[in-house]
PDB file of C-alpha atoms in Angstrom:
ATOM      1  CA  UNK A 840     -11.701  -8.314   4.730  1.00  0.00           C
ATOM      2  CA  UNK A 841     -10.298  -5.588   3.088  1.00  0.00           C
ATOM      3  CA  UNK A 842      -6.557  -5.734   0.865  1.00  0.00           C
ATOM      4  CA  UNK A 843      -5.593  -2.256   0.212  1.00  0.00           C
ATOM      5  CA  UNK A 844      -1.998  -0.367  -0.834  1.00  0.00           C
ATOM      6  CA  UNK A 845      -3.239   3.040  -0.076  1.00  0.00           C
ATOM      7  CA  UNK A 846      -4.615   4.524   3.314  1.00  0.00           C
ATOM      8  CA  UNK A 847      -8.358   3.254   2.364  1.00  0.00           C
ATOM      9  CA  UNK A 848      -8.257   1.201   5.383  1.00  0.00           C
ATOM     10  CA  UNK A 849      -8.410   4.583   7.790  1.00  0.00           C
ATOM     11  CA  UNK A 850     -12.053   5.655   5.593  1.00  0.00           C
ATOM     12  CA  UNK A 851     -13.291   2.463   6.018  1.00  0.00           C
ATOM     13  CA  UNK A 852     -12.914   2.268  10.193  1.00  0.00           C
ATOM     14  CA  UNK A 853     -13.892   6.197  10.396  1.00  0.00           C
ATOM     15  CA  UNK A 854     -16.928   5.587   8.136  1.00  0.00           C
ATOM     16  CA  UNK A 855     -18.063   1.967   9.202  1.00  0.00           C
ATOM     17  CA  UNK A 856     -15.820   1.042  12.662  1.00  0.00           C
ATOM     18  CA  UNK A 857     -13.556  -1.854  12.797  1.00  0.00           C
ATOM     19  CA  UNK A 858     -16.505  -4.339  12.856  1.00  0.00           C
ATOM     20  CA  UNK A 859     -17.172  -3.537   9.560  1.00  0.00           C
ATOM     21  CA  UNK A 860     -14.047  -5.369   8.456  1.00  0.00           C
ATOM     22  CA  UNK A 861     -12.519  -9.557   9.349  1.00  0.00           C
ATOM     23  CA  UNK A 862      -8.734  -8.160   8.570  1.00  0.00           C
ATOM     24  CA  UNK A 863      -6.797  -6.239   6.279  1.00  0.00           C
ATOM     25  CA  UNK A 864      -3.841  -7.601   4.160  1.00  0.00           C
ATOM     26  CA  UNK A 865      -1.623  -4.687   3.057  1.00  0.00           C
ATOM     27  CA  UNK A 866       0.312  -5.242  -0.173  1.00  0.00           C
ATOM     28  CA  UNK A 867       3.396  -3.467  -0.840  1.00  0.00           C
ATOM     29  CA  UNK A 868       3.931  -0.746   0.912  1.00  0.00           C
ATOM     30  CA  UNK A 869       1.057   0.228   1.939  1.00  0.00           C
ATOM     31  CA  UNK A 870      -0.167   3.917   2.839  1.00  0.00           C
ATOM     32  CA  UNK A 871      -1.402   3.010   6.657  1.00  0.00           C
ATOM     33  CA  UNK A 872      -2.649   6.309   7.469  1.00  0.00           C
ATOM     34  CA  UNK A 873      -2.262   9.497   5.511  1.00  0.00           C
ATOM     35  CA  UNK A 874      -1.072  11.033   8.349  1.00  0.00           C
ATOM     36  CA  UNK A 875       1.989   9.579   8.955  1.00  0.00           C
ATOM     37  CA  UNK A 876       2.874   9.138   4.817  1.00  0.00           C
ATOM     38  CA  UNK A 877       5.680  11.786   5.051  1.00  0.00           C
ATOM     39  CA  UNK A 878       7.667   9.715   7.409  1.00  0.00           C
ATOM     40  CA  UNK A 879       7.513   6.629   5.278  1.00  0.00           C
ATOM     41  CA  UNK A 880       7.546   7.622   2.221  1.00  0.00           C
ATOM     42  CA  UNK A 881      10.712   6.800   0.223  1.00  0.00           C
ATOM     43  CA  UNK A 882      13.179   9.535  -1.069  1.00  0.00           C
ATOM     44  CA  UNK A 883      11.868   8.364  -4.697  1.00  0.00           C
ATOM     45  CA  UNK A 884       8.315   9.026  -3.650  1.00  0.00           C
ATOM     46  CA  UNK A 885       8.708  12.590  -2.553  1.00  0.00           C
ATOM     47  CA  UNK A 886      11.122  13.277  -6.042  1.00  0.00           C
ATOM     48  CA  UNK A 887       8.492  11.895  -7.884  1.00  0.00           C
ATOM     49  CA  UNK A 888       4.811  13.454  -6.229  1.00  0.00           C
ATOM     50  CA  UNK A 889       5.341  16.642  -7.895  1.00  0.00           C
ATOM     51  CA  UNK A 890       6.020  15.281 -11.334  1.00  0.00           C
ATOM     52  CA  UNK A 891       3.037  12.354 -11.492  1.00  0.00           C
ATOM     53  CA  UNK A 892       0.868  15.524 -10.308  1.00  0.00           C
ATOM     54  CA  UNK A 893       1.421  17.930 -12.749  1.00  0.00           C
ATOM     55  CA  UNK A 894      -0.825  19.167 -15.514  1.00  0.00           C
ATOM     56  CA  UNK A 895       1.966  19.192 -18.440  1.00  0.00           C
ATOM     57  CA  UNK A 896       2.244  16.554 -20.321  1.00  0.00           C
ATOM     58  CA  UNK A 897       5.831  16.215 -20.947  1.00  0.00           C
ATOM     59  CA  UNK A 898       5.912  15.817 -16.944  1.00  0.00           C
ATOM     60  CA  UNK A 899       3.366  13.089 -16.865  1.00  0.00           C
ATOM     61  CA  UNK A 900       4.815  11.459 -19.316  1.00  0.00           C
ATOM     62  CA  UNK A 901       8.042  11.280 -18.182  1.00  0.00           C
ATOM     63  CA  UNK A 902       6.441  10.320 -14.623  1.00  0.00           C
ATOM     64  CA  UNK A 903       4.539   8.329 -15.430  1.00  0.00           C
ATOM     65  CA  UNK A 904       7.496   6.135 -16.871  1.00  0.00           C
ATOM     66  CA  UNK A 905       9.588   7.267 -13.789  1.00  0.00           C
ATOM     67  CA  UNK A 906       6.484   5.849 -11.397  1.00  0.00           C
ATOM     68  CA  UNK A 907       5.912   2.535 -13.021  1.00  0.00           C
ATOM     69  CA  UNK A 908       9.540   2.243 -13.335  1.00  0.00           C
ATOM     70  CA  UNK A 909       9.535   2.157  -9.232  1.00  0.00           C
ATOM     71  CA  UNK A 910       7.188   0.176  -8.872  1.00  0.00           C
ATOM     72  CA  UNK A 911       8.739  -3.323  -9.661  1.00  0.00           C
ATOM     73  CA  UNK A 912      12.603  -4.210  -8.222  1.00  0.00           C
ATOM     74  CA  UNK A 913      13.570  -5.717 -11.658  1.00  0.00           C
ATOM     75  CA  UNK A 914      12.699  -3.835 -15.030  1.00  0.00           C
ATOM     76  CA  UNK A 915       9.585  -4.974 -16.791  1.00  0.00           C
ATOM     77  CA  UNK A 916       9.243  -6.636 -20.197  1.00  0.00           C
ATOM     78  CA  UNK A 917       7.793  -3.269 -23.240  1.00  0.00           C
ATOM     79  CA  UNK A 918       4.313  -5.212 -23.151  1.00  0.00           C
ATOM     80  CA  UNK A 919       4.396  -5.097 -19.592  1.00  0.00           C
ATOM     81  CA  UNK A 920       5.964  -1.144 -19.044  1.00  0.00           C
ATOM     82  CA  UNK A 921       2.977  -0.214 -22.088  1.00  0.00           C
ATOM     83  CA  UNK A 922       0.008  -1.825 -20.009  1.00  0.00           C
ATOM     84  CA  UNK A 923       0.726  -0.347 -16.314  1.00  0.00           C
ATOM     85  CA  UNK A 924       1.960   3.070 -18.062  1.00  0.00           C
ATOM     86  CA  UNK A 925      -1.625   3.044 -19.852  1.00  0.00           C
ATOM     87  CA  UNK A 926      -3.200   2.110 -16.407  1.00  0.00           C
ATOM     88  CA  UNK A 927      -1.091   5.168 -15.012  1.00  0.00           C
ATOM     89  CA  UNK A 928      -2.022   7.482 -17.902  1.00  0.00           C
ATOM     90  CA  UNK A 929      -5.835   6.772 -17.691  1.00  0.00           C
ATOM     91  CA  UNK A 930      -6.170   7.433 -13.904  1.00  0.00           C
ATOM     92  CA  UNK A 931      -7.279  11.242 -13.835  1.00  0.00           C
ATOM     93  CA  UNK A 932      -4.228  13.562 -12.425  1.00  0.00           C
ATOM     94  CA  UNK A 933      -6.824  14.480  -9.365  1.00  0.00           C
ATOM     95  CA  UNK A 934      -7.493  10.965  -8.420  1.00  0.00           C
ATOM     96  CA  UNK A 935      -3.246  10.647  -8.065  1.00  0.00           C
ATOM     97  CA  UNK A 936      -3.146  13.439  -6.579  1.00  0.00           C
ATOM     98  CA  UNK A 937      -6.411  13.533  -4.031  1.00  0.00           C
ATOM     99  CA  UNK A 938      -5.593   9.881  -3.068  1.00  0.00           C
ATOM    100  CA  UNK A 939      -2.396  11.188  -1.271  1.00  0.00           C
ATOM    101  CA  UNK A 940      -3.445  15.060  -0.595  1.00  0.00           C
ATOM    102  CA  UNK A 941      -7.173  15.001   0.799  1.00  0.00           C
ATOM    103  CA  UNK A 942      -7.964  15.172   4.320  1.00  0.00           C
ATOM    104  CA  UNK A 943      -7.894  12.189   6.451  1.00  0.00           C
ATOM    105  CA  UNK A 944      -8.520  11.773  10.129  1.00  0.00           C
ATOM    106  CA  UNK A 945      -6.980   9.251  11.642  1.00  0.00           C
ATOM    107  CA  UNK A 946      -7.797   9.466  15.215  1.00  0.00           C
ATOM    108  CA  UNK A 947     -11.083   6.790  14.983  1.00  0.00           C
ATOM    109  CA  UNK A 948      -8.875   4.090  13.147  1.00  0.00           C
ATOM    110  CA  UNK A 949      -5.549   4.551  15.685  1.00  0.00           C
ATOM    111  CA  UNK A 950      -7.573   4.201  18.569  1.00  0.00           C
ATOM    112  CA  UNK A 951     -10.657   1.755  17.219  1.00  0.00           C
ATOM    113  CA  UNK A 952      -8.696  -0.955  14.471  1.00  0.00           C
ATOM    114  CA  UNK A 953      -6.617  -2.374  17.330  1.00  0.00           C
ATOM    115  CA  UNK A 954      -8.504  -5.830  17.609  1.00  0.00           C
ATOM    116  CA  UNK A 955      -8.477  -6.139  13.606  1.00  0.00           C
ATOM    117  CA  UNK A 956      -5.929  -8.938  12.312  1.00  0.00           C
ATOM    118  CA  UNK A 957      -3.354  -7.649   9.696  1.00  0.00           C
ATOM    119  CA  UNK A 958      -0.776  -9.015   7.400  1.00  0.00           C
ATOM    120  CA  UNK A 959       1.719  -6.896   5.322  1.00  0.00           C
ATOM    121  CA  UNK A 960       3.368  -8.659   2.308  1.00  0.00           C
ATOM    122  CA  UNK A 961       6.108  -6.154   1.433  1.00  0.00           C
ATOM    123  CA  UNK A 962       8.772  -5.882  -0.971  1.00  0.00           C
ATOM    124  CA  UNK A 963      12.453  -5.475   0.828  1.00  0.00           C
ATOM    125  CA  UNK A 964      13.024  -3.211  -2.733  1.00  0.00           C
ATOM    126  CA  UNK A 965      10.488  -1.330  -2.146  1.00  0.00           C
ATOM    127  CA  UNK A 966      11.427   2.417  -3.396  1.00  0.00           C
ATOM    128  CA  UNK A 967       7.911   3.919  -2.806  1.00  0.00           C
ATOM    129  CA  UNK A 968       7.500   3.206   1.477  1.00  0.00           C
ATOM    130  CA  UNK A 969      10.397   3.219   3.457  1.00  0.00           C
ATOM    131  CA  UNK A 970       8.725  -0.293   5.247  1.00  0.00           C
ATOM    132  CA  UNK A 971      10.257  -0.570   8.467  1.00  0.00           C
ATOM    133  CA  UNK A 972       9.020   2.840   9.794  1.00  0.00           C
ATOM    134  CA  UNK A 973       5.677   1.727   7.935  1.00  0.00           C
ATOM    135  CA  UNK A 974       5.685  -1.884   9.795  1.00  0.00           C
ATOM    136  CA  UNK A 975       6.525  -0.021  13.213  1.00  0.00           C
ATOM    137  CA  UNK A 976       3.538   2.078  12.628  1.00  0.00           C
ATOM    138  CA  UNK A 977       1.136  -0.958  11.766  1.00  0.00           C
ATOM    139  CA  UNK A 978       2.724  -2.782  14.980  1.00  0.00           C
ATOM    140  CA  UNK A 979       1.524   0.488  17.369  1.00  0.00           C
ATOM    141  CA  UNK A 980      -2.200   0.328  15.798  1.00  0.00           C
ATOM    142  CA  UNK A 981      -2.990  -3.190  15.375  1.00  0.00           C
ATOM    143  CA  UNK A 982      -2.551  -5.728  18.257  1.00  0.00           C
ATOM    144  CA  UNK A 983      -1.816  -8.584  15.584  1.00  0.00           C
ATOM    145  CA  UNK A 984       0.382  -7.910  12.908  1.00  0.00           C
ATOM    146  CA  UNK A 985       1.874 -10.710  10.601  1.00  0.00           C
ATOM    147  CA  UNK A 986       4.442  -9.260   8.068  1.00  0.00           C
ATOM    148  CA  UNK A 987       5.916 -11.560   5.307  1.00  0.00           C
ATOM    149  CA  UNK A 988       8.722  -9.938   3.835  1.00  0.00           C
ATOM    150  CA  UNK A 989       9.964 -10.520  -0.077  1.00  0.00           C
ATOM    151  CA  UNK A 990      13.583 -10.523  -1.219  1.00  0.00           C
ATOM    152  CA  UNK A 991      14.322  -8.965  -4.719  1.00  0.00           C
ATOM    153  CA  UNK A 992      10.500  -7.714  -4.602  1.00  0.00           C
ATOM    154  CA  UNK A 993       9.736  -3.643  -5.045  1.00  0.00           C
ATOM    155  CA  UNK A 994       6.965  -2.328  -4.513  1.00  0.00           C
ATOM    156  CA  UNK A 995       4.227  -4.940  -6.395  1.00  0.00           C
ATOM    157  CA  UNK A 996       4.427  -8.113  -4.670  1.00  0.00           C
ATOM    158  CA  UNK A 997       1.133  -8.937  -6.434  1.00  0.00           C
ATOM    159  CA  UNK A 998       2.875  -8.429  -9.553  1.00  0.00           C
ATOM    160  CA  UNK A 999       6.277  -9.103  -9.012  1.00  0.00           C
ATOM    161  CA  UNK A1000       5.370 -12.749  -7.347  1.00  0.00           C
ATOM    162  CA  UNK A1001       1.960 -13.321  -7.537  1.00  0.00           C
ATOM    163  CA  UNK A1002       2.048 -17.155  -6.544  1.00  0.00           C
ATOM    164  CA  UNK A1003       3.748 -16.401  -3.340  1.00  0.00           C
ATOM    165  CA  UNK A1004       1.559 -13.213  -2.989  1.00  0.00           C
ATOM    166  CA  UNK A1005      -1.464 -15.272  -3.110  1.00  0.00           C
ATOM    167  CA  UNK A1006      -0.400 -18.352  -1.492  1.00  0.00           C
ATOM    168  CA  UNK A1007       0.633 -16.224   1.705  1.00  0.00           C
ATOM    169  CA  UNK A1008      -2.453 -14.455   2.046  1.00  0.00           C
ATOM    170  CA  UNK A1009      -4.468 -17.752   1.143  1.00  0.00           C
ATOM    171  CA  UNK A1010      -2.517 -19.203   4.470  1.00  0.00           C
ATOM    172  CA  UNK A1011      -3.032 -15.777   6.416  1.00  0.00           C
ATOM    173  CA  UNK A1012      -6.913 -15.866   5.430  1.00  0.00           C
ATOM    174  CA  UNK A1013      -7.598 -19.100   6.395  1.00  0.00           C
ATOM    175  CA  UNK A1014      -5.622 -18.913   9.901  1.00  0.00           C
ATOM    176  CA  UNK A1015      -7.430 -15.993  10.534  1.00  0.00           C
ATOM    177  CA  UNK A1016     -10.699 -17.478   9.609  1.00  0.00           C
ATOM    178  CA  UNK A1017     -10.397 -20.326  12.265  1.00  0.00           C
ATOM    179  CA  UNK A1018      -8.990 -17.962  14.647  1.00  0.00           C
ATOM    180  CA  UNK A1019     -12.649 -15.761  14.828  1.00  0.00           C
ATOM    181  CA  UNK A1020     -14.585 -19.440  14.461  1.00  0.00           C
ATOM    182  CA  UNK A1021     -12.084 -20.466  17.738  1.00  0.00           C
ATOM    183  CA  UNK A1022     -13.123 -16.901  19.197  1.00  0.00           C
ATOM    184  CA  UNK A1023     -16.864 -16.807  18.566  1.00  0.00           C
ATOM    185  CA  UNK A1024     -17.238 -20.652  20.317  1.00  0.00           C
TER     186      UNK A1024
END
């Protein structure tokens, strides 16, 4: 089982195949494939790549404030804002900017992950993915998609409502579970 919010899922099938993993449970608008990021990603996204990236530090200051800002639908408490800004602030400007700019073929995972069971739990104020293109790709790849959608939720569901977060993929987990016990009798 794998939960990602970034297009780790792809490396995983190329390197491993889809036996490797029991499902995936995508949080939050999700990065399915790095391929087709520039037709979900949200107008906020594409304003805010260049700035997050940058080597000055007024920029990544200022975008880093700007990112964590988008990340939730209603404003964070100061303690809060401080502790994922210093999160932001320690990742190295490469990682940000490799996770979304490397190379990724996606061939092996489009036409090998179909049989793999998947759940989205996404945010309907989401202002990093635009979702529905995002959920019409997942529904093309995968053969069984579940998506449980999240009023006044952005783009943390694990933050922004983490009892509902977990107690939807708790449910997800163990259906799937007894579905593969139901398969492999």
């Amino acid at each position: 089982l794998i939960v990602s919010k970034a297009a780790i899922v792809v490396d995983v099938v190329t390197a491993f195949g889809p036996d490797y993993l029991s499902g995936i449970v995508y949080v939050g608008g999700p990065i399915v494939a790095l391929h087709y990021l520039p037709q979900f990603r949200h107008p906020v996204m594409n304003e805010l790549f260049p700035i997050i990236t940058s080597l000055t530090s007024d920029d990544l200051s200022d975008g880093g404030e700007r990112f964590v800002d988008s990340c939730v639908a209603r404003p964070l408490s100061f303690e809060e804002k401080l502790s994922f800004m210093g999160g932001f602030l320690m990742q190295p400007r490469a990682a940000r900017y490799w996770s979304i700019k490397r190379n990724q073929d996606h061939t092996v995972w489009e036409a090998t992950a179909r049989p793999l069971p998947v759940i989205i739990i996404q945010g309907e104020e989401d202002q990093h993915c635009l979702y529905d293109v995002m959920i019409d790709i997942a529904l093309r790849v995968y053969d069984e998609v579940e998506v449980t959608m999240m009023p006044d939720i952005g783009h943390s569901p694990h933050i922004e409502n983490p009892e509902q977060t977990n107690r939807t993929i708790e449910a997800w987990v163990t259906k799937a579970v007894a579905a593969q016990k139901g398969r492999a009798e």
